[in-house]
Amino acid sequence: MKRLHSVILRRIILTACVNFVISGMFAYFFFEYILKEQMIQQERARLAQTARQLEYMSEDIANFAFTLIISEQVQKFFKSYDGLSIYDQIKLYRNTLDHLDSYRGLRKEAASFALVLPDGRVFWSEAGSDDYFARKLREPWYENYIRSGAQFAFTVPHRMLMTSNANVETEMISFIVAVRDIMQPNREIGKFILNLDYEPFRELLDYGSEGYEGLVWLNEAGDVLYESGEFGPVVTPESVAALSGSEERFEREGAVVLIDTFEKQNWKLAAIVAKRALLMRGSVVIYLLIVFSLVSMALNLLLMMPAIFRMSRPILRLYQAMNTVSSGNLNTTVDIRTGDELERLGQGFNRMVRDLRAHLEESIRHEQEKRELELNLLLSQLNPHFVYNTLNAVIYMARKGRNEDIVQMVGSFIRLLQDAARTGSEHAMVTLREEIALLKDYVAIQSYRYTDLFEVEWRLDERAMDGLVPRHLLQPLVENAIFHGICPVEDGHGTIRISASCEDGRTLVIRVEDDGVGIEPERLAEVLERPPSRNGSGLRHIGLANTRQRLRHLYGERAELRIVSAPRRGTAVIVELPLKPERRPA
């Protein structure tokens, strides 16, 4: 298969050889009078690009801090902290830190926050009762800010702990802003300090300093915020800071110093470009000028036109096909037969569209399954038959004067109703301890309604009680044990054994077992697929099929639901799932 780049390379080499003799005589003149200045302008543009990136980064950080200090929670802290009791002060402090922490993820540079009251008391987000940060405020980086009288400013880099648990201090840069009462703008109520990881600034400037002999970043006070390369003795950061804001360039012995002054802050970014480096780069550009001279352009067009058309036509077809796909038509294909990389590109495009179509169909199917599960759980919050039968039992006990039993049964019923009212993805997972507590309420109600029908034996391993399980996991298993296992027994009495254990420190094993009528082998598969009855006696209509589908949705292959049963020997439902699963998104 022919290589496209080989065809282009051969023709470019031929063109360069033909044009070299013609354009070589003009190269030196062009470089001496034009190219040198052009290269300096390019370096200045590159420096300006780095400065703008740094300026945008600093403006985003400043806007982030301004947004926080005008928030209701931060304003409330500064204005009401001293007037509260110790308990309310602690509560206000915790709420304020929680509020600030909720915004921390919006800025990757944000490491910690500090709140400084007018009397000098300091509250650091990483250790509220520690005086570590208060000691840090006696260092030059903060004292220089105080002496400057600025309302807000970035400090010079300094070292401090990232968190109170860290062992090594990390280089930081802080943004300090005076907090004012938004109701009385002339009243200063404290200071807000946003401590930033210096590494993102260093990475940006390290990348921007490539190709320069030296790079320095100065704030409005002339303090050095960043320095790399070789400054001095001819050019020093101090000499750059002393320049007026209008100067953008000056030359010293063997070097050109380019300066970019920030538009909104009076910061300066200065770069040293060695003259010898300009000459070395110019020697390369000379050949480029020769190649791309007017004569070579004409010859290039004559030699390259066939190859250009050969490439442009397939690329145009690819472009049209991509527009069709972007409009929503995923049944698009493109036919390119050039025998080179463009043909492979077309094949890759077709393969990509097929994979995208398959992925979209799979995503739609998964989303439909997820919505069906959510709808089933929503529609199954309360079973009116269960409520009706429970209230009838309460009326019966009231007529019999069984007040203590009424209190216990109604208490259990209320707790079940409160649990049924909890909705939202944050309640999808609960600890086994919480699930067992609600299950005991459910069992208590059924025990009052079906006196002497069953008894429950609990075998719970304390190590397993803090494991996370899907909410409402066990109630349908116990309900099936009562009404499909024990109720059909002739003497009408049985035992339900509920056990939970921890295996290998990683797997939670829950077992619900009854000694009822059991299940015929040919009916086991039907039981797992059968939807729940709308007239069931439980609080919720959640059958074994839904339970197994929920486990598959939450855990994939990491969870398992098994049924072990034999006729007239009872049934056991075993659930195995991770002991400490990660909470999955809604």
PDB file of C-alpha atoms in Angstrom, residues 248-493:
ATOM      1  CA  GLU A 248       7.870  46.305  26.715  1.00  0.00           C
ATOM      2  CA  ARG A 249      11.433  45.602  25.629  1.00  0.00           C
ATOM      3  CA  PHE A 250      15.001  46.568  26.342  1.00  0.00           C
ATOM      4  CA  GLU A 251      18.357  45.164  25.350  1.00  0.00           C
ATOM      5  CA  ARG A 252      21.397  44.421  27.435  1.00  0.00           C
ATOM      6  CA  GLU A 253      24.707  42.775  26.686  1.00  0.00           C
ATOM      7  CA  GLY A 254      23.941  39.774  24.505  1.00  0.00           C
ATOM      8  CA  ALA A 255      20.269  39.582  25.491  1.00  0.00           C
ATOM      9  CA  VAL A 256      16.835  40.999  24.717  1.00  0.00           C
ATOM     10  CA  VAL A 257      14.448  41.347  27.673  1.00  0.00           C
ATOM     11  CA  LEU A 258      10.734  41.175  26.793  1.00  0.00           C
ATOM     12  CA  ILE A 259       8.215  42.465  29.355  1.00  0.00           C
ATOM     13  CA  ASP A 260       4.462  41.949  29.480  1.00  0.00           C
ATOM     14  CA  THR A 261       2.454  43.987  31.992  1.00  0.00           C
ATOM     15  CA  PHE A 262      -0.887  42.513  33.050  1.00  0.00           C
ATOM     16  CA  GLU A 263      -3.961  44.499  32.126  1.00  0.00           C
ATOM     17  CA  LYS A 264      -5.881  44.380  35.439  1.00  0.00           C
ATOM     18  CA  GLN A 265      -3.129  43.729  37.975  1.00  0.00           C
ATOM     19  CA  ASN A 266       0.088  45.649  37.882  1.00  0.00           C
ATOM     20  CA  TRP A 267       2.045  42.396  37.493  1.00  0.00           C
ATOM     21  CA  LYS A 268       4.959  41.893  35.151  1.00  0.00           C
ATOM     22  CA  LEU A 269       6.158  38.836  33.297  1.00  0.00           C
ATOM     23  CA  ALA A 270       9.655  39.251  31.870  1.00  0.00           C
ATOM     24  CA  ALA A 271      11.630  36.867  29.664  1.00  0.00           C
ATOM     25  CA  ILE A 272      15.286  36.934  28.590  1.00  0.00           C
ATOM     26  CA  VAL A 273      15.970  35.873  24.997  1.00  0.00           C
ATOM     27  CA  ALA A 274      19.643  35.470  24.120  1.00  0.00           C
ATOM     28  CA  LYS A 275      20.679  37.113  20.865  1.00  0.00           C
ATOM     29  CA  ARG A 276      22.741  34.063  19.971  1.00  0.00           C
ATOM     30  CA  ALA A 277      19.569  31.957  20.245  1.00  0.00           C
ATOM     31  CA  LEU A 278      17.839  34.303  17.804  1.00  0.00           C
ATOM     32  CA  LEU A 279      20.704  33.855  15.363  1.00  0.00           C
ATOM     33  CA  MET A 280      20.569  30.072  15.713  1.00  0.00           C
ATOM     34  CA  ARG A 281      16.849  30.051  15.099  1.00  0.00           C
ATOM     35  CA  GLY A 282      17.326  32.396  12.191  1.00  0.00           C
ATOM     36  CA  SER A 283      19.687  30.006  10.488  1.00  0.00           C
ATOM     37  CA  VAL A 284      16.877  27.462  10.418  1.00  0.00           C
ATOM     38  CA  VAL A 285      14.360  29.989   9.203  1.00  0.00           C
ATOM     39  CA  ILE A 286      16.659  30.960   6.337  1.00  0.00           C
ATOM     40  CA  TYR A 287      16.117  27.556   4.763  1.00  0.00           C
ATOM     41  CA  LEU A 288      12.403  27.813   5.370  1.00  0.00           C
ATOM     42  CA  LEU A 289      12.326  31.178   3.651  1.00  0.00           C
ATOM     43  CA  ILE A 290      14.180  29.700   0.705  1.00  0.00           C
ATOM     44  CA  VAL A 291      11.752  26.821   0.458  1.00  0.00           C
ATOM     45  CA  PHE A 292       8.719  29.049   0.753  1.00  0.00           C
ATOM     46  CA  SER A 293       9.845  31.826  -1.550  1.00  0.00           C
ATOM     47  CA  LEU A 294       7.626  33.001  -4.339  1.00  0.00           C
ATOM     48  CA  VAL A 295       9.371  30.908  -6.990  1.00  0.00           C
ATOM     49  CA  SER A 296       9.155  27.728  -4.909  1.00  0.00           C
ATOM     50  CA  MET A 297       5.464  28.369  -4.218  1.00  0.00           C
ATOM     51  CA  ALA A 298       4.734  28.415  -7.915  1.00  0.00           C
ATOM     52  CA  LEU A 299       6.689  25.198  -8.495  1.00  0.00           C
ATOM     53  CA  ASN A 300       5.086  23.590  -5.440  1.00  0.00           C
ATOM     54  CA  LEU A 301       1.628  24.242  -6.817  1.00  0.00           C
ATOM     55  CA  LEU A 302       2.543  22.677 -10.162  1.00  0.00           C
ATOM     56  CA  LEU A 303       4.001  19.562  -8.528  1.00  0.00           C
ATOM     57  CA  MET A 304       1.567  19.213  -5.650  1.00  0.00           C
ATOM     58  CA  MET A 305      -1.758  19.821  -7.353  1.00  0.00           C
ATOM     59  CA  PRO A 306      -2.353  16.127  -8.236  1.00  0.00           C
ATOM     60  CA  ALA A 307      -1.557  15.052  -4.684  1.00  0.00           C
ATOM     61  CA  ILE A 308      -3.674  17.867  -3.252  1.00  0.00           C
ATOM     62  CA  PHE A 309      -6.700  16.844  -5.299  1.00  0.00           C
ATOM     63  CA  ARG A 310      -6.060  13.222  -4.448  1.00  0.00           C
ATOM     64  CA  MET A 311      -6.230  14.081  -0.750  1.00  0.00           C
ATOM     65  CA  SER A 312      -8.950  16.739  -0.856  1.00  0.00           C
ATOM     66  CA  ARG A 313     -11.644  14.643  -2.478  1.00  0.00           C
ATOM     67  CA  PRO A 314     -11.656  11.851   0.133  1.00  0.00           C
ATOM     68  CA  ILE A 315     -11.332  14.427   2.911  1.00  0.00           C
ATOM     69  CA  LEU A 316     -14.360  16.287   1.515  1.00  0.00           C
ATOM     70  CA  ARG A 317     -16.376  13.056   1.514  1.00  0.00           C
ATOM     71  CA  LEU A 318     -15.295  12.420   5.101  1.00  0.00           C
ATOM     72  CA  TYR A 319     -16.328  15.958   6.046  1.00  0.00           C
ATOM     73  CA  GLN A 320     -19.783  15.519   4.502  1.00  0.00           C
ATOM     74  CA  ALA A 321     -20.231  12.164   6.233  1.00  0.00           C
ATOM     75  CA  MET A 322     -19.213  13.669   9.582  1.00  0.00           C
ATOM     76  CA  ASN A 323     -21.781  16.466   9.126  1.00  0.00           C
ATOM     77  CA  THR A 324     -24.433  13.854   8.429  1.00  0.00           C
ATOM     78  CA  VAL A 325     -23.498  11.956  11.608  1.00  0.00           C
ATOM     79  CA  SER A 326     -23.441  15.161  13.654  1.00  0.00           C
ATOM     80  CA  SER A 327     -27.017  15.868  12.524  1.00  0.00           C
ATOM     81  CA  GLY A 328     -28.100  12.566  14.094  1.00  0.00           C
ATOM     82  CA  ASN A 329     -27.966  10.068  11.223  1.00  0.00           C
ATOM     83  CA  LEU A 330     -25.869   7.152  12.466  1.00  0.00           C
ATOM     84  CA  ASN A 331     -26.572   5.004   9.391  1.00  0.00           C
ATOM     85  CA  THR A 332     -23.952   6.874   7.381  1.00  0.00           C
ATOM     86  CA  THR A 333     -20.945   5.209   5.724  1.00  0.00           C
ATOM     87  CA  VAL A 334     -18.187   6.559   3.520  1.00  0.00           C
ATOM     88  CA  ASP A 335     -16.465   4.698   0.680  1.00  0.00           C
ATOM     89  CA  ILE A 336     -12.826   5.750   0.133  1.00  0.00           C
ATOM     90  CA  ARG A 337     -10.560   3.642  -2.068  1.00  0.00           C
ATOM     91  CA  THR A 338      -7.258   5.455  -2.412  1.00  0.00           C
ATOM     92  CA  GLY A 339      -4.975   2.642  -1.238  1.00  0.00           C
ATOM     93  CA  ASP A 340      -3.290   4.774   1.434  1.00  0.00           C
ATOM     94  CA  GLU A 341      -3.909   6.185   4.930  1.00  0.00           C
ATOM     95  CA  LEU A 342      -7.031   8.035   3.772  1.00  0.00           C
ATOM     96  CA  GLU A 343      -8.647   4.698   2.944  1.00  0.00           C
ATOM     97  CA  ARG A 344      -7.776   3.474   6.439  1.00  0.00           C
ATOM     98  CA  LEU A 345      -9.198   6.699   7.844  1.00  0.00           C
ATOM     99  CA  GLY A 346     -12.471   6.056   6.029  1.00  0.00           C
ATOM    100  CA  GLN A 347     -12.576   2.480   7.337  1.00  0.00           C
ATOM    101  CA  GLY A 348     -11.909   3.780  10.836  1.00  0.00           C
ATOM    102  CA  PHE A 349     -14.728   6.304  10.454  1.00  0.00           C
ATOM    103  CA  ASN A 350     -17.177   3.586   9.407  1.00  0.00           C
ATOM    104  CA  ARG A 351     -16.082   1.418  12.322  1.00  0.00           C
ATOM    105  CA  MET A 352     -16.445   4.339  14.720  1.00  0.00           C
ATOM    106  CA  VAL A 353     -20.006   5.054  13.533  1.00  0.00           C
ATOM    107  CA  ARG A 354     -20.971   1.383  13.943  1.00  0.00           C
ATOM    108  CA  ASP A 355     -19.510   1.285  17.447  1.00  0.00           C
ATOM    109  CA  LEU A 356     -21.218   4.559  18.340  1.00  0.00           C
ATOM    110  CA  ARG A 357     -24.542   3.248  17.119  1.00  0.00           C
ATOM    111  CA  ALA A 358     -24.135   0.038  19.129  1.00  0.00           C
ATOM    112  CA  HIS A 359     -23.039   1.973  22.209  1.00  0.00           C
ATOM    113  CA  LEU A 360     -26.021   4.330  21.918  1.00  0.00           C
ATOM    114  CA  GLU A 361     -28.451   1.419  21.638  1.00  0.00           C
ATOM    115  CA  GLU A 362     -26.836  -0.257  24.652  1.00  0.00           C
ATOM    116  CA  SER A 363     -27.002   2.998  26.654  1.00  0.00           C
ATOM    117  CA  ILE A 364     -30.686   3.414  25.823  1.00  0.00           C
ATOM    118  CA  ARG A 365     -31.380  -0.145  26.933  1.00  0.00           C
ATOM    119  CA  HIS A 366     -29.517   0.323  30.237  1.00  0.00           C
ATOM    120  CA  GLU A 367     -31.310   3.603  30.863  1.00  0.00           C
ATOM    121  CA  GLN A 368     -34.679   1.968  30.232  1.00  0.00           C
ATOM    122  CA  GLU A 369     -33.830  -0.808  32.704  1.00  0.00           C
ATOM    123  CA  LYS A 370     -32.753   1.765  35.273  1.00  0.00           C
ATOM    124  CA  ARG A 371     -35.958   3.784  34.843  1.00  0.00           C
ATOM    125  CA  GLU A 372     -38.073   0.651  35.127  1.00  0.00           C
ATOM    126  CA  LEU A 373     -36.360  -0.214  38.423  1.00  0.00           C
ATOM    127  CA  GLU A 374     -36.887   3.306  39.751  1.00  0.00           C
ATOM    128  CA  LEU A 375     -40.533   3.258  38.667  1.00  0.00           C
ATOM    129  CA  ASN A 376     -41.132  -0.119  40.313  1.00  0.00           C
ATOM    130  CA  LEU A 377     -39.651   1.125  43.585  1.00  0.00           C
ATOM    131  CA  LEU A 378     -41.679   4.350  43.387  1.00  0.00           C
ATOM    132  CA  LEU A 379     -44.942   2.541  42.701  1.00  0.00           C
ATOM    133  CA  SER A 380     -44.248   0.072  45.526  1.00  0.00           C
ATOM    134  CA  GLN A 381     -43.764   2.495  48.407  1.00  0.00           C
ATOM    135  CA  LEU A 382     -46.960   1.557  50.280  1.00  0.00           C
ATOM    136  CA  ASN A 383     -49.220  -1.476  50.058  1.00  0.00           C
ATOM    137  CA  PRO A 384     -52.802  -0.398  50.937  1.00  0.00           C
ATOM    138  CA  HIS A 385     -53.687  -3.970  51.984  1.00  0.00           C
ATOM    139  CA  PHE A 386     -50.892  -3.987  54.537  1.00  0.00           C
ATOM    140  CA  VAL A 387     -52.006  -0.622  55.931  1.00  0.00           C
ATOM    141  CA  TYR A 388     -55.647  -1.750  56.027  1.00  0.00           C
ATOM    142  CA  ASN A 389     -54.871  -5.042  57.786  1.00  0.00           C
ATOM    143  CA  THR A 390     -52.540  -3.348  60.275  1.00  0.00           C
ATOM    144  CA  LEU A 391     -55.151  -0.756  61.248  1.00  0.00           C
ATOM    145  CA  ASN A 392     -57.778  -3.478  61.578  1.00  0.00           C
ATOM    146  CA  ALA A 393     -55.437  -5.300  63.958  1.00  0.00           C
ATOM    147  CA  VAL A 394     -55.041  -2.094  65.986  1.00  0.00           C
ATOM    148  CA  ILE A 395     -58.841  -1.716  66.201  1.00  0.00           C
ATOM    149  CA  TYR A 396     -59.154  -5.330  67.343  1.00  0.00           C
ATOM    150  CA  MET A 397     -56.554  -4.894  70.094  1.00  0.00           C
ATOM    151  CA  ALA A 398     -58.190  -1.628  71.152  1.00  0.00           C
ATOM    152  CA  ARG A 399     -61.483  -3.414  71.689  1.00  0.00           C
ATOM    153  CA  LYS A 400     -59.675  -6.026  73.744  1.00  0.00           C
ATOM    154  CA  GLY A 401     -57.993  -3.338  75.833  1.00  0.00           C
ATOM    155  CA  ARG A 402     -54.463  -4.392  74.876  1.00  0.00           C
ATOM    156  CA  ASN A 403     -53.056  -0.880  75.157  1.00  0.00           C
ATOM    157  CA  GLU A 404     -49.408  -1.887  75.550  1.00  0.00           C
ATOM    158  CA  ASP A 405     -49.580  -4.060  72.444  1.00  0.00           C
ATOM    159  CA  ILE A 406     -51.222  -1.181  70.557  1.00  0.00           C
ATOM    160  CA  VAL A 407     -48.376   1.174  71.532  1.00  0.00           C
ATOM    161  CA  GLN A 408     -45.728  -1.292  70.382  1.00  0.00           C
ATOM    162  CA  MET A 409     -47.515  -2.158  67.149  1.00  0.00           C
ATOM    163  CA  VAL A 410     -48.333   1.456  66.240  1.00  0.00           C
ATOM    164  CA  GLY A 411     -44.729   2.467  67.068  1.00  0.00           C
ATOM    165  CA  SER A 412     -43.423  -0.182  64.675  1.00  0.00           C
ATOM    166  CA  PHE A 413     -45.967   0.859  62.063  1.00  0.00           C
ATOM    167  CA  ILE A 414     -44.965   4.553  62.333  1.00  0.00           C
ATOM    168  CA  ARG A 415     -41.300   3.709  61.890  1.00  0.00           C
ATOM    169  CA  LEU A 416     -42.132   1.703  58.761  1.00  0.00           C
ATOM    170  CA  LEU A 417     -44.180   4.606  57.385  1.00  0.00           C
ATOM    171  CA  GLN A 418     -41.334   7.036  58.127  1.00  0.00           C
ATOM    172  CA  ASP A 419     -38.948   4.767  56.252  1.00  0.00           C
ATOM    173  CA  ALA A 420     -41.377   4.509  53.321  1.00  0.00           C
ATOM    174  CA  ALA A 421     -41.457   8.319  53.090  1.00  0.00           C
ATOM    175  CA  ARG A 422     -37.695   8.510  52.527  1.00  0.00           C
ATOM    176  CA  THR A 423     -36.972   8.931  48.829  1.00  0.00           C
ATOM    177  CA  GLY A 424     -33.977   9.892  46.783  1.00  0.00           C
ATOM    178  CA  SER A 425     -30.733   8.257  45.759  1.00  0.00           C
ATOM    179  CA  GLU A 426     -29.055   9.186  49.049  1.00  0.00           C
ATOM    180  CA  HIS A 427     -31.320   6.642  50.806  1.00  0.00           C
ATOM    181  CA  ALA A 428     -30.716   3.824  48.323  1.00  0.00           C
ATOM    182  CA  MET A 429     -28.090   2.194  50.583  1.00  0.00           C
ATOM    183  CA  VAL A 430     -28.368   1.682  54.345  1.00  0.00           C
ATOM    184  CA  THR A 431     -26.356  -0.223  56.917  1.00  0.00           C
ATOM    185  CA  LEU A 432     -27.432  -3.743  57.754  1.00  0.00           C
ATOM    186  CA  ARG A 433     -28.090  -2.517  61.287  1.00  0.00           C
ATOM    187  CA  GLU A 434     -30.712  -0.043  59.989  1.00  0.00           C
ATOM    188  CA  GLU A 435     -32.227  -2.669  57.691  1.00  0.00           C
ATOM    189  CA  ILE A 436     -32.495  -5.184  60.563  1.00  0.00           C
ATOM    190  CA  ALA A 437     -34.135  -2.554  62.811  1.00  0.00           C
ATOM    191  CA  LEU A 438     -36.884  -1.915  60.242  1.00  0.00           C
ATOM    192  CA  LEU A 439     -37.212  -5.633  59.584  1.00  0.00           C
ATOM    193  CA  LYS A 440     -37.822  -6.230  63.283  1.00  0.00           C
ATOM    194  CA  ASP A 441     -40.621  -3.641  63.170  1.00  0.00           C
ATOM    195  CA  TYR A 442     -42.142  -5.454  60.199  1.00  0.00           C
ATOM    196  CA  VAL A 443     -41.839  -8.837  61.952  1.00  0.00           C
ATOM    197  CA  ALA A 444     -43.395  -7.381  65.112  1.00  0.00           C
ATOM    198  CA  ILE A 445     -46.460  -6.182  63.178  1.00  0.00           C
ATOM    199  CA  GLN A 446     -46.889  -9.530  61.435  1.00  0.00           C
ATOM    200  CA  SER A 447     -46.505 -11.315  64.794  1.00  0.00           C
ATOM    201  CA  TYR A 448     -49.410  -9.325  66.234  1.00  0.00           C
ATOM    202  CA  ARG A 449     -51.534 -10.002  63.170  1.00  0.00           C
ATOM    203  CA  TYR A 450     -50.672 -13.707  62.942  1.00  0.00           C
ATOM    204  CA  THR A 451     -50.313 -14.798  66.536  1.00  0.00           C
ATOM    205  CA  ASP A 452     -48.489 -18.116  67.014  1.00  0.00           C
ATOM    206  CA  LEU A 453     -48.060 -18.501  63.244  1.00  0.00           C
ATOM    207  CA  PHE A 454     -44.277 -18.179  63.281  1.00  0.00           C
ATOM    208  CA  GLU A 455     -41.290 -17.294  65.397  1.00  0.00           C
ATOM    209  CA  VAL A 456     -38.015 -15.684  64.317  1.00  0.00           C
ATOM    210  CA  GLU A 457     -34.481 -16.667  65.274  1.00  0.00           C
ATOM    211  CA  TRP A 458     -31.755 -14.051  64.786  1.00  0.00           C
ATOM    212  CA  ARG A 459     -28.117 -14.961  64.218  1.00  0.00           C
ATOM    213  CA  LEU A 460     -26.343 -11.707  63.468  1.00  0.00           C
ATOM    214  CA  ASP A 461     -22.584 -11.264  63.400  1.00  0.00           C
ATOM    215  CA  GLU A 462     -21.728  -7.859  64.852  1.00  0.00           C
ATOM    216  CA  ARG A 463     -18.908  -7.478  62.290  1.00  0.00           C
ATOM    217  CA  ALA A 464     -21.487  -7.544  59.512  1.00  0.00           C
ATOM    218  CA  MET A 465     -23.893  -4.989  60.992  1.00  0.00           C
ATOM    219  CA  ASP A 466     -22.116  -1.933  59.583  1.00  0.00           C
ATOM    220  CA  GLY A 467     -22.011  -3.305  56.053  1.00  0.00           C
ATOM    221  CA  LEU A 468     -24.026  -1.410  53.415  1.00  0.00           C
ATOM    222  CA  VAL A 469     -26.993  -3.145  51.799  1.00  0.00           C
ATOM    223  CA  PRO A 470     -29.696  -1.967  49.382  1.00  0.00           C
ATOM    224  CA  ARG A 471     -32.656  -0.505  51.215  1.00  0.00           C
ATOM    225  CA  HIS A 472     -35.681  -2.842  51.560  1.00  0.00           C
ATOM    226  CA  LEU A 473     -33.560  -5.884  50.739  1.00  0.00           C
ATOM    227  CA  LEU A 474     -34.769  -8.246  53.469  1.00  0.00           C
ATOM    228  CA  GLN A 475     -38.502  -7.453  53.869  1.00  0.00           C
ATOM    229  CA  PRO A 476     -39.615  -9.259  50.648  1.00  0.00           C
ATOM    230  CA  LEU A 477     -37.503 -12.296  51.640  1.00  0.00           C
ATOM    231  CA  VAL A 478     -39.169 -12.522  55.085  1.00  0.00           C
ATOM    232  CA  GLU A 479     -42.596 -11.848  53.575  1.00  0.00           C
ATOM    233  CA  ASN A 480     -42.158 -14.778  51.167  1.00  0.00           C
ATOM    234  CA  ALA A 481     -41.011 -16.982  54.058  1.00  0.00           C
ATOM    235  CA  ILE A 482     -44.159 -16.150  56.050  1.00  0.00           C
ATOM    236  CA  PHE A 483     -46.856 -16.273  53.383  1.00  0.00           C
ATOM    237  CA  HIS A 484     -45.426 -18.736  50.869  1.00  0.00           C
ATOM    238  CA  GLY A 485     -43.409 -20.921  53.211  1.00  0.00           C
ATOM    239  CA  ILE A 486     -45.124 -21.164  56.626  1.00  0.00           C
ATOM    240  CA  CYS A 487     -48.776 -20.202  55.987  1.00  0.00           C
ATOM    241  CA  PRO A 488     -49.440 -23.225  53.710  1.00  0.00           C
ATOM    242  CA  VAL A 489     -48.149 -25.619  56.410  1.00  0.00           C
ATOM    243  CA  GLU A 490     -50.980 -27.755  57.794  1.00  0.00           C
ATOM    244  CA  ASP A 491     -50.373 -27.068  61.488  1.00  0.00           C
ATOM    245  CA  GLY A 492     -49.858 -23.359  60.684  1.00  0.00           C
ATOM    246  CA  HIS A 493     -46.665 -22.812  62.687  1.00  0.00           C
TER     247      HIS A 493
END
